PDB file of C-alpha atoms and ligand atoms in Angstrom:
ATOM      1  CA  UNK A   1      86.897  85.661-102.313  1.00 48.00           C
ATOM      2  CA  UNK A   2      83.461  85.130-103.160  1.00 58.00           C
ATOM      3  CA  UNK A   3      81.941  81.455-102.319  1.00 64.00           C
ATOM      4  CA  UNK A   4      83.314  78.500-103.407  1.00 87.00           C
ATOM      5  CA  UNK A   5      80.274  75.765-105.046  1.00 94.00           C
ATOM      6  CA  UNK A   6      80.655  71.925-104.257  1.00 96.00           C
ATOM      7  CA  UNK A   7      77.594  70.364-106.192  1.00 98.00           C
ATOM      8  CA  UNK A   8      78.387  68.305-108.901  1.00 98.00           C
ATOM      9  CA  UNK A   9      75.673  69.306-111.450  1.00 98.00           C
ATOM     10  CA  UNK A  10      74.565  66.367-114.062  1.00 98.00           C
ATOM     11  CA  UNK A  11      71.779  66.478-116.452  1.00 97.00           C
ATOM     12  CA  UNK A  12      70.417  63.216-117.573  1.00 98.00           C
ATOM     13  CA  UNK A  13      69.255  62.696-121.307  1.00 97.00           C
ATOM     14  CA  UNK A  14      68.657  60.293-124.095  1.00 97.00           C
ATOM     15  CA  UNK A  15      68.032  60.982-127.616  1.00 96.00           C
ATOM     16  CA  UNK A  16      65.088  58.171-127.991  1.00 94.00           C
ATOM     17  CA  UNK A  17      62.608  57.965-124.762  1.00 93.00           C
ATOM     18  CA  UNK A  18      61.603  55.405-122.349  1.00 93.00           C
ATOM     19  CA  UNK A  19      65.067  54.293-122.208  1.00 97.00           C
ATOM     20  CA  UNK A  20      64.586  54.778-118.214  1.00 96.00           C
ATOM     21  CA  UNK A  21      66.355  58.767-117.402  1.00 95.00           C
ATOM     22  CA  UNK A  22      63.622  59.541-114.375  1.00 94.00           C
ATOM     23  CA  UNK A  23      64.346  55.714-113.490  1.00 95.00           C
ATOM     24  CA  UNK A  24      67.910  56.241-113.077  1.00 97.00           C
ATOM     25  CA  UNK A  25      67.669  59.537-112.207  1.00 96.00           C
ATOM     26  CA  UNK A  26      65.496  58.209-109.155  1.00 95.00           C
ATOM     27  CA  UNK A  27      67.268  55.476-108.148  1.00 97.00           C
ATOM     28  CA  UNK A  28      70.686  56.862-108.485  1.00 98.00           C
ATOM     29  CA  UNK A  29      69.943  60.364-106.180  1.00 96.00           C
ATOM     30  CA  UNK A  30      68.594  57.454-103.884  1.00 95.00           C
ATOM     31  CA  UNK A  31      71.903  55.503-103.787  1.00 97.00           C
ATOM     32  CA  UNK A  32      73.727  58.861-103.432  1.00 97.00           C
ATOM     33  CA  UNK A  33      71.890  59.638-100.566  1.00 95.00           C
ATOM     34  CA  UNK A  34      72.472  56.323 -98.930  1.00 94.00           C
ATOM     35  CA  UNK A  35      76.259  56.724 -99.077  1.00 95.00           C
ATOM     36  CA  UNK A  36      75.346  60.289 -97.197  1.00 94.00           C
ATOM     37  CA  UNK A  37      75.615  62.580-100.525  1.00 96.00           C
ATOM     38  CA  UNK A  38      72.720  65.120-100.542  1.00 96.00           C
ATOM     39  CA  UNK A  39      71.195  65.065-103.745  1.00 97.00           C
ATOM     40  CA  UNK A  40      68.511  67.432-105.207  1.00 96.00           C
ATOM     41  CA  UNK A  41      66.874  66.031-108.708  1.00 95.00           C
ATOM     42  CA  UNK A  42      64.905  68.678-110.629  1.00 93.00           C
ATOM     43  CA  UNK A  43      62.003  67.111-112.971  1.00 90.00           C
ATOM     44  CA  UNK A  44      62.745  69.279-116.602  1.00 88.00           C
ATOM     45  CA  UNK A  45      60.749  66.856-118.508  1.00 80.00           C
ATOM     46  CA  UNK A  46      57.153  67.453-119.971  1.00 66.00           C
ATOM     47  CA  UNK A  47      56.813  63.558-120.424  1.00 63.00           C
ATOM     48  CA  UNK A  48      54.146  61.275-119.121  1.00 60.00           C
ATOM     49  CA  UNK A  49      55.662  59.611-116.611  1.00 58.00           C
ATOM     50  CA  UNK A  50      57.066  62.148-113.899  1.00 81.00           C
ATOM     51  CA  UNK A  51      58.962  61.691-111.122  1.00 85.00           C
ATOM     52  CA  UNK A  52      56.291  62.572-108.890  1.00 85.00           C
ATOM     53  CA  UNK A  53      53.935  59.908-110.474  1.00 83.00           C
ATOM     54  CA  UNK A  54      57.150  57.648-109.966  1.00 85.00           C
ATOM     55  CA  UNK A  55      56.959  58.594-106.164  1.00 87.00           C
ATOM     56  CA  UNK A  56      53.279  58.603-105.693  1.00 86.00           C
ATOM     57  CA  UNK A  57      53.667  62.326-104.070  1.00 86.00           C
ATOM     58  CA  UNK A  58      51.439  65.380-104.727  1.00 83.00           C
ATOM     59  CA  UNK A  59      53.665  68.283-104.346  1.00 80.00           C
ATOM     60  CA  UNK A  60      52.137  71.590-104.973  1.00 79.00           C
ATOM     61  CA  UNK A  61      54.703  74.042-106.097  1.00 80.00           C
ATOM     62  CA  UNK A  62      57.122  73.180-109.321  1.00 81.00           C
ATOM     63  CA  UNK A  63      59.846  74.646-111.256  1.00 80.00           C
ATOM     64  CA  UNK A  64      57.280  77.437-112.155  1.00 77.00           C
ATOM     65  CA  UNK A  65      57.304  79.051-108.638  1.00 78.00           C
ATOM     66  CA  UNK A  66      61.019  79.711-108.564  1.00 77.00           C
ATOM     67  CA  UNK A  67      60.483  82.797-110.604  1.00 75.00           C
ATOM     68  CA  UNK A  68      57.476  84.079-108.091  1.00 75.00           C
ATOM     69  CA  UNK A  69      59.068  86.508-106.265  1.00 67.00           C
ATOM     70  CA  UNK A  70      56.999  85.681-103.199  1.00 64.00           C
ATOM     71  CA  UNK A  71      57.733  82.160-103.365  1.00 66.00           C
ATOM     72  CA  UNK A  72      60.159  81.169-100.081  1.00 70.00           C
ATOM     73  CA  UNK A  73      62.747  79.749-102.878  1.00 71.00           C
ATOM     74  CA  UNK A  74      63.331  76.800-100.079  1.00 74.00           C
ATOM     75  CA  UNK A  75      59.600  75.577 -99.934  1.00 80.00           C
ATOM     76  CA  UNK A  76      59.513  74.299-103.542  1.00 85.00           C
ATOM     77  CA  UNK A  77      61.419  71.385-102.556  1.00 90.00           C
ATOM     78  CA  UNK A  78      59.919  68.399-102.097  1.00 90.00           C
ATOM     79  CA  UNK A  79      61.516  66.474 -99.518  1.00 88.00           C
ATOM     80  CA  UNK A  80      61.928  62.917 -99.889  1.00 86.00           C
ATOM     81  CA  UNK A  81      62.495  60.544 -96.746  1.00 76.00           C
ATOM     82  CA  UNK A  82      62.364  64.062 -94.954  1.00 69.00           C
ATOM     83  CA  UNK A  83      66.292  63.917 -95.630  1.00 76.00           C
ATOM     84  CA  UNK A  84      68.901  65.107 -98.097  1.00 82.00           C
ATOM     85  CA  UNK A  85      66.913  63.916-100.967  1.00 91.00           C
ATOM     86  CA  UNK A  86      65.183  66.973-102.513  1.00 93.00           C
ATOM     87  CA  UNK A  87      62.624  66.948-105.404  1.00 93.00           C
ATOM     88  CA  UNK A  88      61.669  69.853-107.509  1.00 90.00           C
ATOM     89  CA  UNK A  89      58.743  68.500-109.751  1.00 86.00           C
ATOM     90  CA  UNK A  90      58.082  69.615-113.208  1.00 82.00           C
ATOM     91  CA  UNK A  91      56.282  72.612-113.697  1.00 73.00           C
ATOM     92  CA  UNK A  92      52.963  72.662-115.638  1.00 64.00           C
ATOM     93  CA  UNK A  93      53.977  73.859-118.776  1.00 58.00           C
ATOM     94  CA  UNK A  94      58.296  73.802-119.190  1.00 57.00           C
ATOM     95  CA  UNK A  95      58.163  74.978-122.315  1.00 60.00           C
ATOM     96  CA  UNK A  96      56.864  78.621-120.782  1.00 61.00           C
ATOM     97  CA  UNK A  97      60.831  78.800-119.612  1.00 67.00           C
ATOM     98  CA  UNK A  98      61.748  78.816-123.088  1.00 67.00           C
ATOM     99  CA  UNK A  99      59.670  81.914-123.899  1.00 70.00           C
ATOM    100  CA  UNK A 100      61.176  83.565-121.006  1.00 74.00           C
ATOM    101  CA  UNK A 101      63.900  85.874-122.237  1.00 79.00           C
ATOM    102  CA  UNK A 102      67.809  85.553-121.014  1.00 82.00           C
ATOM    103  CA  UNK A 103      67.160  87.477-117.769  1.00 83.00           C
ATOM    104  CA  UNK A 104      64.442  85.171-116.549  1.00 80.00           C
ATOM    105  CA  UNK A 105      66.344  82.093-117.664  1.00 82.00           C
ATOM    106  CA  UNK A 106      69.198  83.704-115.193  1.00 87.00           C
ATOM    107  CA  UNK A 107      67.034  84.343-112.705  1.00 85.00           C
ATOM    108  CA  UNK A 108      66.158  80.588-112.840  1.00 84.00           C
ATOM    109  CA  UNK A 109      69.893  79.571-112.143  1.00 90.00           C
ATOM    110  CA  UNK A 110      70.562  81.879-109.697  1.00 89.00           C
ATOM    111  CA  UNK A 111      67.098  80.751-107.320  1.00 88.00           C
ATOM    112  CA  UNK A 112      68.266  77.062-108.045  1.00 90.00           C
ATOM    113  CA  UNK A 113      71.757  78.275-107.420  1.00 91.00           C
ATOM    114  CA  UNK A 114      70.973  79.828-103.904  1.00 89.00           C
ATOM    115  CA  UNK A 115      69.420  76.179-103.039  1.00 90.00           C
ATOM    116  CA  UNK A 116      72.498  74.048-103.785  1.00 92.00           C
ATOM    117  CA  UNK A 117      74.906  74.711-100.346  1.00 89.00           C
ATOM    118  CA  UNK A 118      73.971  71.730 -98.662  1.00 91.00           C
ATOM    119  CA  UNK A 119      73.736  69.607-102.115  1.00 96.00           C
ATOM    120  CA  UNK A 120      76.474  67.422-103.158  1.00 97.00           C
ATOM    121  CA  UNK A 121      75.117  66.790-106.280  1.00 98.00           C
ATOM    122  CA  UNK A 122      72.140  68.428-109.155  1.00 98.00           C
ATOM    123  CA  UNK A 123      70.601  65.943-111.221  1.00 97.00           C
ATOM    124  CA  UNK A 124      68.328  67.346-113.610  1.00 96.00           C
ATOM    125  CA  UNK A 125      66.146  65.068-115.371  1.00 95.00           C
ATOM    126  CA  UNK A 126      65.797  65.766-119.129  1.00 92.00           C
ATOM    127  CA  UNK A 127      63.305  65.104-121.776  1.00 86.00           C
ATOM    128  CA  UNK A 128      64.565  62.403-124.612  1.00 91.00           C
ATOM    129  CA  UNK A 129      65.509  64.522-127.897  1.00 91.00           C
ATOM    130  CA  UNK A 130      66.959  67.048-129.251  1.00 91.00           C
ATOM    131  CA  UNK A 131      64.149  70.505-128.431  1.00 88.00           C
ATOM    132  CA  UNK A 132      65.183  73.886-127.270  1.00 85.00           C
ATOM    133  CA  UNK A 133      63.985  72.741-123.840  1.00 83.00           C
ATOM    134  CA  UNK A 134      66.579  69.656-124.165  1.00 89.00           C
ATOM    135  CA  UNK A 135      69.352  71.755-125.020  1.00 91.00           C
ATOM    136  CA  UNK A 136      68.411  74.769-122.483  1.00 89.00           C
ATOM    137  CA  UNK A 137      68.163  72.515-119.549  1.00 91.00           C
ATOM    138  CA  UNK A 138      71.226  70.332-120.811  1.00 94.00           C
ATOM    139  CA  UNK A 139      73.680  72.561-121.621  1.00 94.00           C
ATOM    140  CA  UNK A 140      73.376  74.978-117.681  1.00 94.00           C
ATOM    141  CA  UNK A 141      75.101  71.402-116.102  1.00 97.00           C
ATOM    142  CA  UNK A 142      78.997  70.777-115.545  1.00 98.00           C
ATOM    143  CA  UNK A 143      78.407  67.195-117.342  1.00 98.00           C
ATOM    144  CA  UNK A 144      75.593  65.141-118.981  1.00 98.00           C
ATOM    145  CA  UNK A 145      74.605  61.260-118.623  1.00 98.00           C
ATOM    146  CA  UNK A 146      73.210  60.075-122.163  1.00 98.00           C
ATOM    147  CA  UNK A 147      71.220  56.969-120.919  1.00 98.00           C
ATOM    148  CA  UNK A 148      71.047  54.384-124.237  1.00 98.00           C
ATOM    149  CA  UNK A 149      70.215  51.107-124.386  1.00 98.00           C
ATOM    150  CA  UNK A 150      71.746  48.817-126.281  1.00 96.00           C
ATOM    151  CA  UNK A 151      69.011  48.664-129.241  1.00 94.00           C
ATOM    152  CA  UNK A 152      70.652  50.576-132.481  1.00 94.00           C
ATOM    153  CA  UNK A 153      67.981  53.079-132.238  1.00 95.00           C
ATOM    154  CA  UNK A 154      69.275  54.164-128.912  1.00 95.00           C
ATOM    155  CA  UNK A 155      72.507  54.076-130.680  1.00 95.00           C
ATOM    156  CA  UNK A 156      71.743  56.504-133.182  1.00 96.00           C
ATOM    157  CA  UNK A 157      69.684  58.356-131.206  1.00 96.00           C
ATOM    158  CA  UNK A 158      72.135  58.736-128.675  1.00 97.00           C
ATOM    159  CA  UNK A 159      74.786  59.732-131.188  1.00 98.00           C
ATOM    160  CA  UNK A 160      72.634  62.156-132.612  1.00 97.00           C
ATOM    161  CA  UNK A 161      71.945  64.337-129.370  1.00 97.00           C
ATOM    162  CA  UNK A 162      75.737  64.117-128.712  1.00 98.00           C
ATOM    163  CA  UNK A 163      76.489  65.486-132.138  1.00 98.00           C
ATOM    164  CA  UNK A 164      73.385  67.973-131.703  1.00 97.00           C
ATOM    165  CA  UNK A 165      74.789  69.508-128.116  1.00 97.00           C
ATOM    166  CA  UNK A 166      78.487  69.586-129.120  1.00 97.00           C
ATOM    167  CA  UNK A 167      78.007  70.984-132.505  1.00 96.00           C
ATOM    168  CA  UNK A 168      75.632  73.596-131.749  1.00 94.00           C
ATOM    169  CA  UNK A 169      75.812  74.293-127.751  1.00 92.00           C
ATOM    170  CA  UNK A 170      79.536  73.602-127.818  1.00 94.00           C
ATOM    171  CA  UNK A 171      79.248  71.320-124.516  1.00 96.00           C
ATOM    172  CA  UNK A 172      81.328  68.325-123.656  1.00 95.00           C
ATOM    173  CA  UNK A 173      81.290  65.776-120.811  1.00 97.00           C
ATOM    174  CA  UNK A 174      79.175  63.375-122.061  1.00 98.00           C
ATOM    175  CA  UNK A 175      79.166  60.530-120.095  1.00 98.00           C
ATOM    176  CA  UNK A 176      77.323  57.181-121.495  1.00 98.00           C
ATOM    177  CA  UNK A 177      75.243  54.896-119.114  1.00 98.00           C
ATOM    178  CA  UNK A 178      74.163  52.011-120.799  1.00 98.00           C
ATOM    179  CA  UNK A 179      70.516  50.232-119.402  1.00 98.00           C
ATOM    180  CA  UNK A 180      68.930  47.369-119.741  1.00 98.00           C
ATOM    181  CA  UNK A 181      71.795  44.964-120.473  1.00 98.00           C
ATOM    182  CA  UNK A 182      71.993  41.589-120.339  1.00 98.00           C
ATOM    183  CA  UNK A 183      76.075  41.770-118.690  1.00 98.00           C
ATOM    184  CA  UNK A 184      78.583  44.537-119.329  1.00 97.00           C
ATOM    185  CA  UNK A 185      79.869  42.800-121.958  1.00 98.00           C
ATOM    186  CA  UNK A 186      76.663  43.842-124.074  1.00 98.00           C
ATOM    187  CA  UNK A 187      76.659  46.841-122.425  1.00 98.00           C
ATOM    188  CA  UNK A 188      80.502  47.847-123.346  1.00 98.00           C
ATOM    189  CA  UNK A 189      80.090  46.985-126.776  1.00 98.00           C
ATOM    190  CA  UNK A 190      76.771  49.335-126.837  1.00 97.00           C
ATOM    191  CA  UNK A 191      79.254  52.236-125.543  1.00 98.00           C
ATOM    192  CA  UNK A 192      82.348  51.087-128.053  1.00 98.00           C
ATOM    193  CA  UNK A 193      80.055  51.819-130.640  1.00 97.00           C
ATOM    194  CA  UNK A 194      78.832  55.601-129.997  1.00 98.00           C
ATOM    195  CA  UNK A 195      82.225  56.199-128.599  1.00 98.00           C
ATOM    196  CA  UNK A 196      84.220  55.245-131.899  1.00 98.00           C
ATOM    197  CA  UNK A 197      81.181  57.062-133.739  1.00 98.00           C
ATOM    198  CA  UNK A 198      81.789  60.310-131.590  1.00 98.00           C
ATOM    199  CA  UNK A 199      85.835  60.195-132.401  1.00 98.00           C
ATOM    200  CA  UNK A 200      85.671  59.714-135.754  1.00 98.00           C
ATOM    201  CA  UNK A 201      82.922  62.042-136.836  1.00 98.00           C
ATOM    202  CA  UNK A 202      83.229  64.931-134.450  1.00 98.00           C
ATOM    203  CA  UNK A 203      86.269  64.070-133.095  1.00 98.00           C
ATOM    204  CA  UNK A 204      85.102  63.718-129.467  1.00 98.00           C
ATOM    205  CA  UNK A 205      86.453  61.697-126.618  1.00 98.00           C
ATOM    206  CA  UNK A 206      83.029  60.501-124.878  1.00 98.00           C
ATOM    207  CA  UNK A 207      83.447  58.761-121.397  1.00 98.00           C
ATOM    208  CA  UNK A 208      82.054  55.123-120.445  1.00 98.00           C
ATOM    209  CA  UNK A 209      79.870  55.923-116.657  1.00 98.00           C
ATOM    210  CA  UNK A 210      78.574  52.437-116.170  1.00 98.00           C
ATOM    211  CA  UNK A 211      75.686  49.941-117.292  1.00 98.00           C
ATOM    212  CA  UNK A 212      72.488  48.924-115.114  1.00 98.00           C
ATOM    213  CA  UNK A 213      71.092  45.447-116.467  1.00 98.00           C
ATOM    214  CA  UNK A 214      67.518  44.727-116.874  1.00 98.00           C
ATOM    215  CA  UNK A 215      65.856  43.533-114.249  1.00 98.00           C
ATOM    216  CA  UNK A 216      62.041  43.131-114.323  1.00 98.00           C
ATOM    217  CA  UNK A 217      61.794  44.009-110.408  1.00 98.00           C
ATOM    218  CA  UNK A 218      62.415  47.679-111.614  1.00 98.00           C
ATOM    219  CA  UNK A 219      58.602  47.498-113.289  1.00 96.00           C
ATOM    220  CA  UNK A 220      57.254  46.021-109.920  1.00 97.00           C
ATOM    221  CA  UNK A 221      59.112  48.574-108.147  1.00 96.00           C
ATOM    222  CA  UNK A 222      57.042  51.357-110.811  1.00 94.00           C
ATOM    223  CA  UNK A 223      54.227  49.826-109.849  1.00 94.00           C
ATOM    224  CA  UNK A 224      54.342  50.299-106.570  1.00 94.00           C
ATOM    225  CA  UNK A 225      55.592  53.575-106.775  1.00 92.00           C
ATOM    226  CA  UNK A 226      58.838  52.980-104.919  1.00 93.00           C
ATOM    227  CA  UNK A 227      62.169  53.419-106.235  1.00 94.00           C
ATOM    228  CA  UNK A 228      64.001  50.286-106.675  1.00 97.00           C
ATOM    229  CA  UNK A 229      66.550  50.960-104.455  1.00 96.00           C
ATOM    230  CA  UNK A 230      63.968  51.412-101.714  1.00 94.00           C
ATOM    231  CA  UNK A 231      61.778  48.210-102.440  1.00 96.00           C
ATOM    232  CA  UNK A 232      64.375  46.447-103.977  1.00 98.00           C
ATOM    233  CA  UNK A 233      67.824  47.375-102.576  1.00 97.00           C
ATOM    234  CA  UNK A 234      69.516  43.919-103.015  1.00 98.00           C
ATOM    235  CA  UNK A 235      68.678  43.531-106.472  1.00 98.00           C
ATOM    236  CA  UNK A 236      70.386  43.460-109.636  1.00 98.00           C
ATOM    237  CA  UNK A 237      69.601  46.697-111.321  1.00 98.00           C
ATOM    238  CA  UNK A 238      69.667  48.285-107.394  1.00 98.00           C
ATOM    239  CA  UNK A 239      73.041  46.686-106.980  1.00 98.00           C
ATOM    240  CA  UNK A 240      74.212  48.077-110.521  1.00 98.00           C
ATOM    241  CA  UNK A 241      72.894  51.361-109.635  1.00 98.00           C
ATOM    242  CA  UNK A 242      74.677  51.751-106.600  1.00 98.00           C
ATOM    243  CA  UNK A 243      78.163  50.854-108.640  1.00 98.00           C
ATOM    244  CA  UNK A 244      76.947  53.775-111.005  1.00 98.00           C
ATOM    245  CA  UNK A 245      76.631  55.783-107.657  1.00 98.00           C
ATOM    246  CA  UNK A 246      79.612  55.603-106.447  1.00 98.00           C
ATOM    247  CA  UNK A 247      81.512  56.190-109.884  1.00 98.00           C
ATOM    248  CA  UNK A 248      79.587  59.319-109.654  1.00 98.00           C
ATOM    249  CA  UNK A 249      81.233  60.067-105.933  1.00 98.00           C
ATOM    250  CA  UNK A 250      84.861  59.249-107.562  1.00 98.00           C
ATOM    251  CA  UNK A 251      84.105  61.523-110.078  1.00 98.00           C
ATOM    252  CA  UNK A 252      82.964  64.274-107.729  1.00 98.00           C
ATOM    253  CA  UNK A 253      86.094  63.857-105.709  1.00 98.00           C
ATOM    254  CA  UNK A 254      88.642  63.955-108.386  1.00 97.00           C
ATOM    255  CA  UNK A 255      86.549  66.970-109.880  1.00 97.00           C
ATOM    256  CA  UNK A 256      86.498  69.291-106.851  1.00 96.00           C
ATOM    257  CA  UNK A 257      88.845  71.811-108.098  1.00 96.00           C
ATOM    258  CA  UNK A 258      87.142  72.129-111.349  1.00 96.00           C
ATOM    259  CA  UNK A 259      83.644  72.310-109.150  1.00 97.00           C
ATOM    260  CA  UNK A 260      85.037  74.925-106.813  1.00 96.00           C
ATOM    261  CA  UNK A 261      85.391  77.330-109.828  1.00 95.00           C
ATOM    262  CA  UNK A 262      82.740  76.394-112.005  1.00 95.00           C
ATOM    263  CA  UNK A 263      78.966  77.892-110.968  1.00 95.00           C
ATOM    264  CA  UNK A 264      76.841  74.609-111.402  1.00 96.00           C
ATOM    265  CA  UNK A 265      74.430  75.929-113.456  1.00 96.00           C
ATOM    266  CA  UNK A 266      75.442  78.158-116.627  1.00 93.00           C
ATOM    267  CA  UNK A 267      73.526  80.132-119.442  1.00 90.00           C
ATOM    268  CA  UNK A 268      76.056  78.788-122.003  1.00 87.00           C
ATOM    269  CA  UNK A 269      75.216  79.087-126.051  1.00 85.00           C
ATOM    270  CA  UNK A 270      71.882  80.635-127.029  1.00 83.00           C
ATOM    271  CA  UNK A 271      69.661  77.988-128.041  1.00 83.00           C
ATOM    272  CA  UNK A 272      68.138  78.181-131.246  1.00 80.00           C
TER     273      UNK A 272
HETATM  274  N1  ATP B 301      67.151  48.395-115.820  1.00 69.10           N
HETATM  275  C1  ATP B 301      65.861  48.222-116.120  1.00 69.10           C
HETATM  276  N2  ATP B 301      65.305  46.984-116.143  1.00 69.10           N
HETATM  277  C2  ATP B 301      64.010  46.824-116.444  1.00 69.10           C
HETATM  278  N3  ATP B 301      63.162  47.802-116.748  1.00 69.10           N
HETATM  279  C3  ATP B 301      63.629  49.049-116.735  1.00 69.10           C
HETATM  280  C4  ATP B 301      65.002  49.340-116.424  1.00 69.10           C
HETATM  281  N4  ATP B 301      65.177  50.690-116.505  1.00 69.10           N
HETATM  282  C5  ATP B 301      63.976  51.204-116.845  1.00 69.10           C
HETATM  283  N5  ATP B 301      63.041  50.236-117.005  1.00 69.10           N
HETATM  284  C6  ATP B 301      61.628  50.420-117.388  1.00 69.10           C
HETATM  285  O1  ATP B 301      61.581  51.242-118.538  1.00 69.10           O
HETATM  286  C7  ATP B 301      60.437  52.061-118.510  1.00 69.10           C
HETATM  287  C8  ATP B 301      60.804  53.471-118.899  1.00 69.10           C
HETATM  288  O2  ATP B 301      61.561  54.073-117.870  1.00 69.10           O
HETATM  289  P1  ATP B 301      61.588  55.654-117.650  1.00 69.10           P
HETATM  290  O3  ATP B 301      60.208  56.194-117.552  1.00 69.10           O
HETATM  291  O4  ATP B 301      62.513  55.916-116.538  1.00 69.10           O
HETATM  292  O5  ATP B 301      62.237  56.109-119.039  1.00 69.10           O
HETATM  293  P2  ATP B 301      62.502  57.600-119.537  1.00 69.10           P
HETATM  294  O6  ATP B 301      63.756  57.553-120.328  1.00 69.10           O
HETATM  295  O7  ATP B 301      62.454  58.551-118.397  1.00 69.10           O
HETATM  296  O8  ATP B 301      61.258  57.843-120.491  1.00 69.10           O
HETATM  297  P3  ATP B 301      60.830  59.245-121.157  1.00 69.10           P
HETATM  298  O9  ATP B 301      61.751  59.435-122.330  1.00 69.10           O
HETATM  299  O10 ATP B 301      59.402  59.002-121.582  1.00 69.10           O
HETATM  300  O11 ATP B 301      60.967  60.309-120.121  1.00 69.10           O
HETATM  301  C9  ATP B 301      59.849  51.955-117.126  1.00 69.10           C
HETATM  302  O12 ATP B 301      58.633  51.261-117.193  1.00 69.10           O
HETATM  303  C10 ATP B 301      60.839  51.170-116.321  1.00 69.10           C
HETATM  304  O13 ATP B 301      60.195  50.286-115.502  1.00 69.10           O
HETATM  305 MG1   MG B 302      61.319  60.330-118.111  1.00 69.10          MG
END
């Protein structure tokens, strides 16, 4: 039969920003790779503070160049550590892929698509809210990470883009990660909440993924442009992140059927 797919596609998103997606988006492709899992991240956000500023790299081809025909779809990846840690960055204007019509947004999935064989896992890193881009980019993936924090803003933010993508997109697998904690106490009470918000009002089971406390070596880390795995790798977000990691693994593992017959990227609902 045709080929069988073995990444593990995940888009990360928040409904409020700078609750730390490209962050944890980062730092967690960084702890994948570490336990050997080949990771490519995708930048899908138009925000400020891009993974490549994050990295102090200049790459020059984005997420626009994929639909250049000319374009060797292999040299727009950025490789980090020259390893199995791949980087598309953000291209120069995302929205343009929402003006482009269904075919285009196919051809998109299929280029990415035809770069995943050696990935174990896609993380795509999301804008915060709820805009077409949002639920375009949110809704291709087998299963989303809503980042809150446990501020009720986050909350209700949170809640909102869950109710936003199931209602309208139809998508499921939402899995919470809950940063900048104090202890996992705080942090499972954050989840408790949006979870019994999500059953009772739309009747959705959401899934608990993990916390990451706050840790002000993550801003020196920014600073210096490293992730915080890298400069930091004994330290408590770093050590939180790699717990996060490995839940991801686990979930890849007991997911492989499901992965084998499910493309990694998908059209899904038409966004309006
Ligand atoms: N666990 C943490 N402890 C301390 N600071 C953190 C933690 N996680 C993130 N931050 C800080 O929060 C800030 C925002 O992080 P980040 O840019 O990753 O958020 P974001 O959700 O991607 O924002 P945006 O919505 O603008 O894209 C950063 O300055 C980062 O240093
Ligand atoms: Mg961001």
């Amino acid at each position: 039969m045709e080929h069988k797919n073995r990444t593990l596609s995940l888009s990360i998103v928040s409904g409020k920003g700078g609750v730390g997606k490209t962050n944890l988006s980062l730092n967690i492709a960084y702890a994948l790779f570490n336990a050997a899992q080949n990771t490519l991240i995708v930048d899908c956000d138009l925000g400020l503070a891009n993974l490549d500023v994050m990295l102090d790299i200049s790459p020059d081809k984005t997420l626009n160049e994929i639909l250049d025909d000319d374009a060797l779809a292999h040299d727009i990846i950025y490789k980090l550590e020259n390893s199995g840690l791949g980087l598309i960055p953000a291209a120069s204007g995302v929205s343009d892929l929402l003006d482009l019509d269904e075919d285009q947004q196919m051809q998109i999935i299929q280029r990415l698509e035809s770069l995943l064989q050696k990935y174990h896992f896609l993380i795509l890193d999301v804008g915060a809210g709820i805009s077409r881009t949002v639920r375009t980019f949110s809704q291709m993936t087998h299963k989303r990470v809503v980042v809150i924090t446990p501020e009720p803003t986050s909350l209700t933010d949170g809640y909102a883009l869950i109710k936003v993508l199931y209602t309208r997109q139809k998508v499921k697998d939402f899995y919470i990660l809950v940063n900048m904690v104090e202890s996992e106490k705080e942090a499972r009470r954050g989840f408790e909440r949006i979870r019994a918000a999500c059953s009772k009002f739309l009747n959705l089971e959401v899934n608990y993924l993990g916390h990451v406390r706050n840790d002000p070596i993550v801003l020196d880390a920014v600073r210096k442009q490293r992730p915080v795995m890298q400069f930091a790798p004994r330290s408590t977000a770093s050590r939180d992140i790699m717990q996060v990691a490995d839940t991801l693994i686990q979930m890849r593992a007991e997911a492989r059927q499901y992965i084998a017959d499910t493309p990694p990227l998908q059209m899904g609902e038409p966004v309006t």
